[in-house]
Short mmCIF file of C-alpha atoms in Angstrom, two decimals:
data_model
loop_
_atom_site.label_atom_id
_atom_site.label_comp_id
_atom_site.label_asym_id
_atom_site.label_seq_id
_atom_site.Cartn_x
_atom_site.Cartn_y
_atom_site.Cartn_z
CA MET A 133 0.00 0.00 0.00
CA LEU A 134 2.87 2.38 0.77
CA ALA A 135 4.42 1.60 -2.64
CA GLU A 136 1.12 2.52 -4.29
CA ALA A 137 1.08 5.69 -2.22
CA PHE A 138 4.52 6.58 -3.62
CA HIS A 139 3.19 5.85 -7.10
CA SER A 140 0.10 8.01 -6.60
CA VAL A 141 2.14 10.97 -5.35
CA ALA A 142 4.54 10.64 -8.29
CA ASP A 143 1.61 10.27 -10.70
CA THR A 144 -0.05 13.44 -9.41
CA GLY A 145 3.18 15.39 -9.74
CA ASN A 146 3.68 14.02 -13.23
CA GLN A 147 0.30 15.29 -14.40
CA LEU A 148 1.21 18.77 -13.17
CA LEU A 149 4.49 18.59 -15.09
CA LEU A 150 2.65 17.56 -18.24
CA LEU A 151 0.16 20.40 -17.88
CA ARG A 152 3.08 22.78 -17.51
CA GLY A 153 4.71 21.46 -20.68
CA MET A 154 1.51 21.60 -22.71
CA ALA A 155 0.81 25.16 -21.59
CA VAL A 156 4.28 26.44 -22.47
CA ALA A 157 4.29 24.57 -25.81
CA ARG A 158 1.25 26.58 -26.94
CA LYS A 159 3.09 29.88 -26.61
CA GLY A 160 3.79 31.70 -29.85
CA ARG A 161 7.13 32.15 -31.53
CA SER A 162 9.56 34.82 -30.44
CA VAL A 163 13.00 36.16 -31.27
CA GLN A 164 14.47 33.86 -28.63
CA HIS A 165 12.42 30.87 -29.80
CA PRO A 166 11.96 31.35 -33.57
CA PHE A 167 10.61 27.83 -34.04
CA GLY A 168 8.29 27.99 -31.06
CA ARG A 169 8.47 25.95 -27.87
CA GLY A 170 6.73 22.76 -28.95
CA LYS A 171 9.57 20.63 -27.57
CA GLU A 172 8.64 21.73 -24.04
CA VAL A 173 6.20 18.79 -24.08
CA TYR A 174 9.10 16.43 -24.73
CA PHE A 175 11.27 17.95 -22.00
CA TRP A 176 8.60 17.72 -19.33
CA SER A 177 7.67 14.21 -20.47
CA PHE A 178 11.32 13.27 -19.90
CA MET A 179 11.13 14.82 -16.44
CA VAL A 180 8.04 12.69 -15.81
CA ALA A 181 10.10 9.60 -16.63
CA VAL A 182 12.81 10.67 -14.17
CA MET A 183 10.28 11.41 -11.44
CA LEU A 184 8.47 8.13 -12.06
CA PHE A 185 11.73 6.20 -11.79
CA VAL A 186 13.02 7.93 -8.66
CA GLY A 187 9.81 8.99 -6.92
CA GLY A 188 7.90 5.82 -7.71
CA GLY A 189 10.05 2.88 -8.74
CA ALA A 190 13.14 3.34 -6.58
CA LEU A 191 11.18 4.15 -3.41
CA ALA A 192 8.81 1.21 -3.94
CA VAL A 193 11.70 -1.23 -4.39
CA GLN A 194 13.44 0.17 -1.31
CA ARG A 195 10.23 -0.17 0.68
CA GLY A 196 9.82 -3.77 -0.49
CA ILE A 197 13.38 -4.71 0.46
CA ASP A 198 12.91 -3.18 3.92
CA ALA A 199 9.69 -5.19 4.31
CA LEU A 200 11.53 -8.41 3.44
CA ARG A 201 14.44 -7.67 5.77
CA HIS A 202 12.24 -6.50 8.64
CA PRO A 203 8.83 -8.18 8.31
CA HIS A 204 5.98 -6.52 10.17
CA GLU A 205 2.39 -7.45 10.76
CA VAL A 206 0.00 -6.19 8.08
CA THR A 207 -3.29 -4.84 9.46
CA ASN A 208 -6.36 -2.89 8.28
CA PHE A 209 -7.04 -5.22 5.36
CA PHE A 210 -10.60 -3.98 4.91
CA ALA A 211 -9.54 -0.34 4.62
CA SER A 212 -6.77 -1.32 2.23
CA PHE A 213 -9.14 -3.18 -0.10
CA VAL A 214 -11.62 -0.27 -0.05
CA VAL A 215 -8.87 2.15 -1.04
CA LEU A 216 -7.64 -0.19 -3.77
CA GLY A 217 -11.17 -0.63 -5.13
CA ILE A 218 -11.76 3.11 -5.35
CA ALA A 219 -8.35 3.57 -6.97
CA VAL A 220 -9.11 0.92 -9.60
CA ILE A 221 -12.34 2.69 -10.57
CA ILE A 222 -10.66 6.08 -10.87
CA GLU A 223 -7.64 4.76 -12.79
CA SER A 224 -9.88 2.73 -15.12
CA LEU A 225 -11.83 5.85 -16.09
CA SER A 226 -8.62 7.75 -16.79
CA PHE A 227 -7.17 4.80 -18.71
CA ARG A 228 -10.29 4.57 -20.86
CA VAL A 229 -9.92 8.19 -21.96
CA ALA A 230 -6.19 7.81 -22.66
CA ARG A 231 -6.71 4.56 -24.57
CA GLY A 232 -9.43 6.13 -26.72
CA GLU A 233 -7.20 9.05 -27.64
CA PHE A 234 -4.27 6.75 -28.37
CA ASN A 235 -6.38 4.39 -30.51
CA ARG A 236 -7.72 7.34 -32.49
CA GLU A 237 -4.17 8.42 -33.23
CA ARG A 238 -2.72 5.00 -34.08
CA GLY A 239 -5.54 3.85 -36.38
CA SER A 240 -4.83 0.35 -37.68
CA ARG A 241 -1.17 0.21 -36.69
CA ARG A 242 0.06 -2.42 -34.25
CA LEU A 243 0.16 -1.44 -30.59
CA TRP A 244 3.91 -1.75 -30.04
CA ARG A 245 4.74 0.00 -33.31
CA SER A 246 2.41 2.85 -32.35
CA LEU A 247 4.00 3.16 -28.91
CA ARG A 248 7.43 3.46 -30.49
CA SER A 249 6.40 5.83 -33.29
CA THR A 250 3.99 8.23 -31.58
CA LYS A 251 5.15 11.84 -31.35
CA ASP A 252 2.55 12.92 -28.78
CA THR A 253 4.37 12.03 -25.58
CA SER A 254 1.65 13.56 -23.39
CA VAL A 255 -0.81 10.86 -24.50
CA LEU A 256 1.91 8.21 -24.22
CA VAL A 257 2.75 9.24 -20.66
CA VAL A 258 -0.86 9.13 -19.49
CA LEU A 259 -1.52 5.80 -21.23
CA LEU A 260 1.55 4.07 -19.80
CA GLU A 261 1.12 5.56 -16.34
CA ASP A 262 -2.52 4.50 -16.14
CA SER A 263 -1.65 1.03 -17.40
CA ALA A 264 1.10 0.74 -14.80
CA ALA A 265 -1.25 2.06 -12.13
CA ILE A 266 -3.91 -0.58 -12.82
CA LEU A 267 -1.33 -3.37 -12.92
CA GLY A 268 0.32 -2.01 -9.77
CA LEU A 269 -3.03 -2.03 -7.96
CA ALA A 270 -3.44 -5.66 -9.02
CA PHE A 271 0.00 -6.45 -7.55
CA ALA A 272 -0.93 -4.70 -4.29
CA ALA A 273 -4.26 -6.54 -4.01
CA THR A 274 -2.60 -9.88 -4.76
CA GLY A 275 0.04 -9.21 -2.12
CA LEU A 276 -2.65 -8.46 0.47
CA VAL A 277 -4.63 -11.59 -0.42
CA LEU A 278 -1.55 -13.82 -0.18
CA THR A 279 -0.63 -12.18 3.12
CA ILE A 280 -4.09 -13.01 4.49
CA VAL A 281 -4.01 -16.59 3.17
CA THR A 282 -0.46 -17.45 4.27
CA GLY A 283 -0.19 -15.21 7.29
CA SER A 284 3.24 -14.09 6.05
CA ALA A 285 4.07 -10.43 5.47
CA VAL A 286 6.73 -11.45 2.95
CA TRP A 287 4.16 -11.22 0.15
CA ASP A 288 3.57 -7.56 1.00
CA GLY A 289 7.25 -6.84 0.41
CA ILE A 290 7.33 -8.85 -2.82
CA ALA A 291 4.32 -6.94 -4.14
CA SER A 292 6.04 -3.66 -3.36
CA ILE A 293 9.17 -4.73 -5.23
CA LEU A 294 7.11 -5.80 -8.25
CA ILE A 295 5.38 -2.42 -8.29
CA GLY A 296 8.75 -0.67 -8.19
CA VAL A 297 10.17 -2.79 -11.03
CA LEU A 298 7.05 -2.11 -13.10
CA LEU A 299 7.37 1.65 -12.61
CA GLY A 300 11.06 1.48 -13.43
CA LEU A 301 10.38 -0.30 -16.73
CA VAL A 302 7.73 2.24 -17.69
CA ALA A 303 10.08 5.08 -16.80
CA VAL A 304 12.88 3.64 -18.96
CA LEU A 305 10.51 3.26 -21.92
CA LEU A 306 9.27 6.84 -21.54
CA ALA A 307 12.79 8.20 -21.20
CA SER A 308 13.92 6.33 -24.32
CA GLU A 309 11.04 7.65 -26.43
CA THR A 310 11.24 11.27 -25.25
CA LYS A 311 15.04 11.36 -25.57
CA GLU A 312 14.81 10.65 -29.30
CA LEU A 313 12.32 13.49 -29.77
CA LEU A 314 14.35 15.88 -27.62
CA VAL A 315 17.52 15.45 -29.65
CA GLY A 316 15.59 15.80 -32.92
CA GLU A 317 13.66 12.87 -34.39
CA ALA A 318 12.70 12.80 -38.06
CA ALA A 319 9.22 12.26 -39.43
CA THR A 320 8.26 8.64 -40.01
CA ARG A 321 9.48 6.76 -43.06
CA ALA A 322 5.97 6.75 -44.48
CA ASP A 323 5.68 10.53 -44.06
CA ARG A 324 9.07 11.10 -45.71
CA ALA A 325 8.08 8.90 -48.63
CA ALA A 326 4.81 10.82 -48.96
CA ILE A 327 6.69 14.13 -48.98
CA ARG A 328 9.01 12.95 -51.76
CA ALA A 329 6.08 11.74 -53.84
CA ALA A 330 4.22 15.00 -53.28
CA VAL A 331 7.20 17.10 -54.33
CA LEU A 332 7.78 14.99 -57.43
CA SER A 333 4.13 15.45 -58.36
CA VAL A 334 4.78 19.16 -58.89
CA GLY A 335 5.35 19.60 -62.61
CA ASP A 336 8.31 21.97 -62.24
CA VAL A 337 10.37 19.44 -60.27
CA GLU A 338 12.65 16.98 -62.03
CA SER A 339 14.09 15.21 -58.99
CA VAL A 340 14.27 15.39 -55.20
CA GLY A 341 17.60 15.47 -53.43
CA ARG A 342 18.26 15.46 -49.70
CA LEU A 343 15.17 15.53 -47.47
CA LEU A 344 15.55 16.54 -43.82
CA THR A 345 12.69 16.55 -41.32
CA MET A 346 12.45 17.08 -37.57
CA HIS A 347 9.60 17.13 -35.10
CA LEU A 348 9.38 20.49 -33.31
CA GLY A 349 6.38 19.27 -31.32
CA PRO A 350 3.63 16.64 -31.43
CA GLU A 351 1.84 18.50 -34.24
CA GLU A 352 4.60 20.42 -35.99
CA VAL A 353 7.31 19.18 -38.35
CA LEU A 354 10.16 21.15 -39.91
CA VAL A 355 10.89 20.17 -43.52
CA ASN A 356 13.98 20.96 -45.57
CA VAL A 357 14.06 19.55 -49.10
CA GLU A 358 16.46 19.88 -52.01
CA VAL A 359 14.90 19.88 -55.48
CA ASP A 360 16.19 19.95 -59.01
CA MET A 361 14.00 22.41 -60.90
CA ARG A 362 13.53 22.50 -64.64
CA ASP A 363 15.88 24.76 -66.55
CA GLY A 364 14.80 28.32 -66.90
CA PHE A 365 12.95 28.61 -63.60
CA THR A 366 14.15 31.81 -62.02
CA GLY A 367 12.60 34.81 -60.34
CA ASP A 368 8.80 34.81 -60.15
CA GLY A 369 8.56 31.43 -61.83
CA ALA A 370 10.76 29.78 -59.25
CA ALA A 371 8.89 31.48 -56.39
CA ALA A 372 5.56 30.19 -57.70
CA ALA A 373 7.02 26.69 -58.03
CA VAL A 374 8.22 26.82 -54.43
CA ARG A 375 4.73 27.77 -53.27
CA ARG A 376 3.29 24.80 -55.17
CA ILE A 377 5.85 22.51 -53.54
CA GLU A 378 4.92 23.81 -50.09
CA GLU A 379 1.22 23.28 -50.79
CA ALA A 380 1.91 19.74 -52.02
CA ILE A 381 3.88 18.92 -48.86
CA ARG A 382 1.20 20.27 -46.56
CA GLY A 383 -1.37 18.31 -48.53
CA VAL A 384 0.21 15.03 -47.43
CA LEU A 385 1.60 16.26 -44.09
CA PRO A 386 -0.61 18.94 -42.50
CA GLU A 387 1.79 19.06 -39.54
CA ALA A 388 4.47 20.58 -41.77
CA GLY A 389 5.15 24.03 -40.34
CA ASP A 390 8.36 25.62 -41.63
CA ILE A 391 9.24 24.34 -45.10
CA PHE A 392 12.57 25.22 -46.67
CA VAL A 393 12.97 24.43 -50.37
CA GLU A 394 16.51 24.53 -51.77
CA SER A 395 17.47 24.26 -55.41
CA VAL A 396 20.20 21.73 -56.16
CA ASP A 397 21.66 24.15 -58.70
CA ALA A 398 21.64 27.07 -56.25
#
């Protein structure tokens, strides 16, 4: 129960961190932040992973080890089960909302592939935290039941350790995903292929050279593309062609914010 208390405190703090990141990410561009502050979501999601690992996982494991080394009598079973029952209901409602949002985003893609490819870390954090919370509550309830059946408090300590390990694994997964986005992750392979096809569909383009993309936030992608234009395209003609290229890119990738088109011959 104490391990779940650590988890709940960490979870509450994490939601506040996420709200902070989402609020700052919506701020407009400025001289100091010419590309906006969309990556604030990624930074605070990374901080959530750190807090979940230290404030939830490490403390729960430490509590479990102490319980195994110094067993104590477990009491107030009825109150514990009431608290766990209420917690399951609350977490299930939150999980249902997060799962619905995640399923809407992933479409027909496989679950694991979607977890690894999603760029909206706020949804990922809530989904994984709620999943870990429900499973952690199941561990806590199982530990209490086994303690009642066997009369040994060892199961209470084992349940606490399992909760801590679970939180640690979730934290590592979150940290791995947000780290890639923090350092600058490209758009997906499918999106890059769609961009190339869209650019090539513009009549003034003969070929597409280097294509660079980077997520500046969950719903904003920077695109830099090199193109080989037909001979004779200069001045107003080239400018109009660039506008058509930008429109074609946004047609297949609405998240494309800043688009930089470079001529190979420039």
